[in-house]
């Protein structure tokens, strides 16, 4: 009877540890818009950044065309989270290549991403946009 408890306690400890690590992982998955002068993210009429399951996309959602609205993809790459930073690999496109970029993850009330480099840009989540709808 005592032998059956040890694996159960070990398994319970493993779940608690995994849950703690997952809770500490920052929420990056989503659509991020550049913060305007009003402190709100610009989520329409301009490019947004999409982070979803390791795929990075710079896109213009709801772009009007002759065949209706669609997503205009402006660049695609991959990203990874390293500590308190998001590292986006270089985007290679003919029209608008982007160098490798890093974003600082600021935690607190509403999470923010701060693009590091010469020109800092602050981004916030666009709750009305679904990353699964934009990345195809």
Coordinates of C-alpha atoms in Angstrom, one line a residue:
X1 CA 0.0 0.0 0.0
X2 CA 2.8 2.4 0.8
X3 CA 4.5 1.7 -2.6
X4 CA 1.4 3.0 -4.5
X5 CA 1.6 6.4 -2.9
X6 CA 5.1 7.3 -4.0
X7 CA 4.5 7.3 -7.7
X8 CA 1.2 9.2 -7.2
X9 CA 3.0 11.9 -5.1
X10 CA 5.8 12.1 -7.7
X11 CA 3.2 12.5 -10.5
X12 CA 1.4 15.2 -8.5
X13 CA 4.7 17.1 -7.9
X14 CA 5.4 16.9 -11.6
X15 CA 2.0 18.4 -12.5
X16 CA 2.5 21.2 -10.0
X17 CA 6.0 21.9 -11.4
X18 CA 4.9 21.9 -15.0
X19 CA 1.9 24.1 -14.2
X20 CA 4.2 26.6 -12.5
X21 CA 6.5 26.8 -15.5
X22 CA 3.5 27.2 -17.9
X23 CA 2.1 30.0 -15.8
X24 CA 5.4 31.8 -15.8
X25 CA 5.6 31.7 -19.7
X26 CA 4.6 35.1 -21.0
X27 CA 1.6 35.3 -23.3
X28 CA 2.9 36.2 -26.7
X29 CA 0.5 34.3 -29.0
X30 CA -1.7 37.0 -30.5
X31 CA -2.0 40.0 -32.7
X32 CA -0.1 43.1 -31.6
X33 CA -0.6 46.7 -32.8
X34 CA 1.6 49.7 -32.4
X35 CA 0.4 51.9 -29.5
X36 CA -0.9 55.3 -30.6
X37 CA -0.8 58.6 -28.7
X38 CA -4.0 57.6 -26.9
X39 CA -2.2 54.6 -25.4
X40 CA -4.4 52.1 -27.4
X41 CA -3.0 49.7 -30.0
X42 CA -3.7 50.5 -33.7
X43 CA -5.4 47.3 -34.9
X44 CA -6.9 48.3 -38.2
X45 CA -5.8 50.4 -41.2
X46 CA -2.2 49.7 -40.5
X47 CA 0.2 46.7 -40.3
X48 CA 0.1 44.5 -37.2
X49 CA 2.4 41.9 -35.9
X50 CA 1.1 38.3 -35.5
X51 CA 2.8 35.8 -33.2
X52 CA 1.3 32.3 -33.3
X53 CA 3.0 29.0 -32.4
X54 CA 6.4 30.0 -33.5
X55 CA 5.3 31.8 -36.7
X56 CA 5.8 35.6 -37.0
X57 CA 3.8 37.5 -39.6
X58 CA 3.6 41.2 -40.4
X59 CA 0.2 41.7 -42.0
X60 CA -2.4 44.2 -43.0
X61 CA -5.7 42.7 -41.8
X62 CA -8.9 43.4 -43.7
X63 CA -7.2 44.8 -46.8
X64 CA -9.8 45.7 -49.4
X65 CA -9.3 44.2 -52.9
X66 CA -11.5 43.8 -56.0
X67 CA -12.5 40.3 -54.7
X68 CA -13.3 41.5 -51.2
X69 CA -11.4 41.8 -47.9
X70 CA -8.4 39.7 -47.3
X71 CA -5.2 39.6 -45.3
X72 CA -2.2 41.2 -47.0
X73 CA 0.9 39.4 -45.8
X74 CA 3.9 41.7 -45.8
X75 CA 6.5 39.4 -44.2
X76 CA 6.8 36.0 -42.5
X77 CA 9.4 34.5 -40.3
X78 CA 9.8 32.5 -37.1
X79 CA 10.2 33.6 -33.5
X80 CA 11.3 32.1 -30.2
X81 CA 11.0 33.3 -26.6
X82 CA 14.3 33.7 -24.7
X83 CA 13.8 34.8 -21.1
X84 CA 12.0 38.2 -21.2
X85 CA 12.6 38.7 -24.9
X86 CA 11.0 37.6 -28.2
X87 CA 13.5 37.0 -30.9
X88 CA 12.2 37.3 -34.5
X89 CA 14.4 35.9 -37.2
X90 CA 15.2 38.0 -40.3
X91 CA 12.3 38.4 -42.7
X92 CA 13.3 37.9 -46.3
X93 CA 11.0 39.5 -48.9
X94 CA 11.7 41.4 -52.1
X95 CA 9.5 44.3 -51.2
X96 CA 10.2 44.9 -47.5
X97 CA 13.0 42.9 -45.9
X98 CA 13.3 43.2 -42.1
X99 CA 16.4 42.6 -40.0
X100 CA 16.4 40.2 -37.1
X101 CA 14.5 42.0 -34.3
X102 CA 14.1 41.5 -30.5
X103 CA 11.2 42.7 -28.4
X104 CA 11.3 43.1 -24.6
X105 CA 8.3 41.5 -22.9
X106 CA 6.9 44.0 -20.3
X107 CA 4.6 42.4 -17.9
X108 CA 2.1 44.0 -15.6
X109 CA -1.5 45.2 -16.2
X110 CA -1.7 44.8 -19.9
X111 CA 1.3 43.1 -21.4
X112 CA 3.4 45.1 -23.9
X113 CA 6.2 44.4 -26.3
X114 CA 8.9 47.0 -26.8
X115 CA 10.9 46.7 -29.9
X116 CA 14.6 47.1 -29.1
X117 CA 17.0 49.1 -31.2
X118 CA 17.4 52.7 -32.4
X119 CA 13.7 53.4 -32.6
X120 CA 11.7 51.9 -29.7
X121 CA 8.2 50.9 -30.6
X122 CA 5.6 49.8 -28.1
X123 CA 3.0 47.2 -29.0
X124 CA -0.1 46.0 -27.2
X125 CA -2.5 43.1 -28.0
X126 CA -5.4 43.6 -30.3
X127 CA -8.1 41.5 -28.6
X128 CA -10.5 41.8 -31.6
X129 CA -8.1 40.0 -34.0
X130 CA -7.5 36.2 -33.9
X131 CA -4.0 35.1 -34.9
X132 CA -5.4 31.9 -36.4
X133 CA -7.5 33.9 -38.8
X134 CA -4.5 35.8 -40.1
X135 CA -1.8 33.1 -40.3
X136 CA -2.6 30.6 -43.0

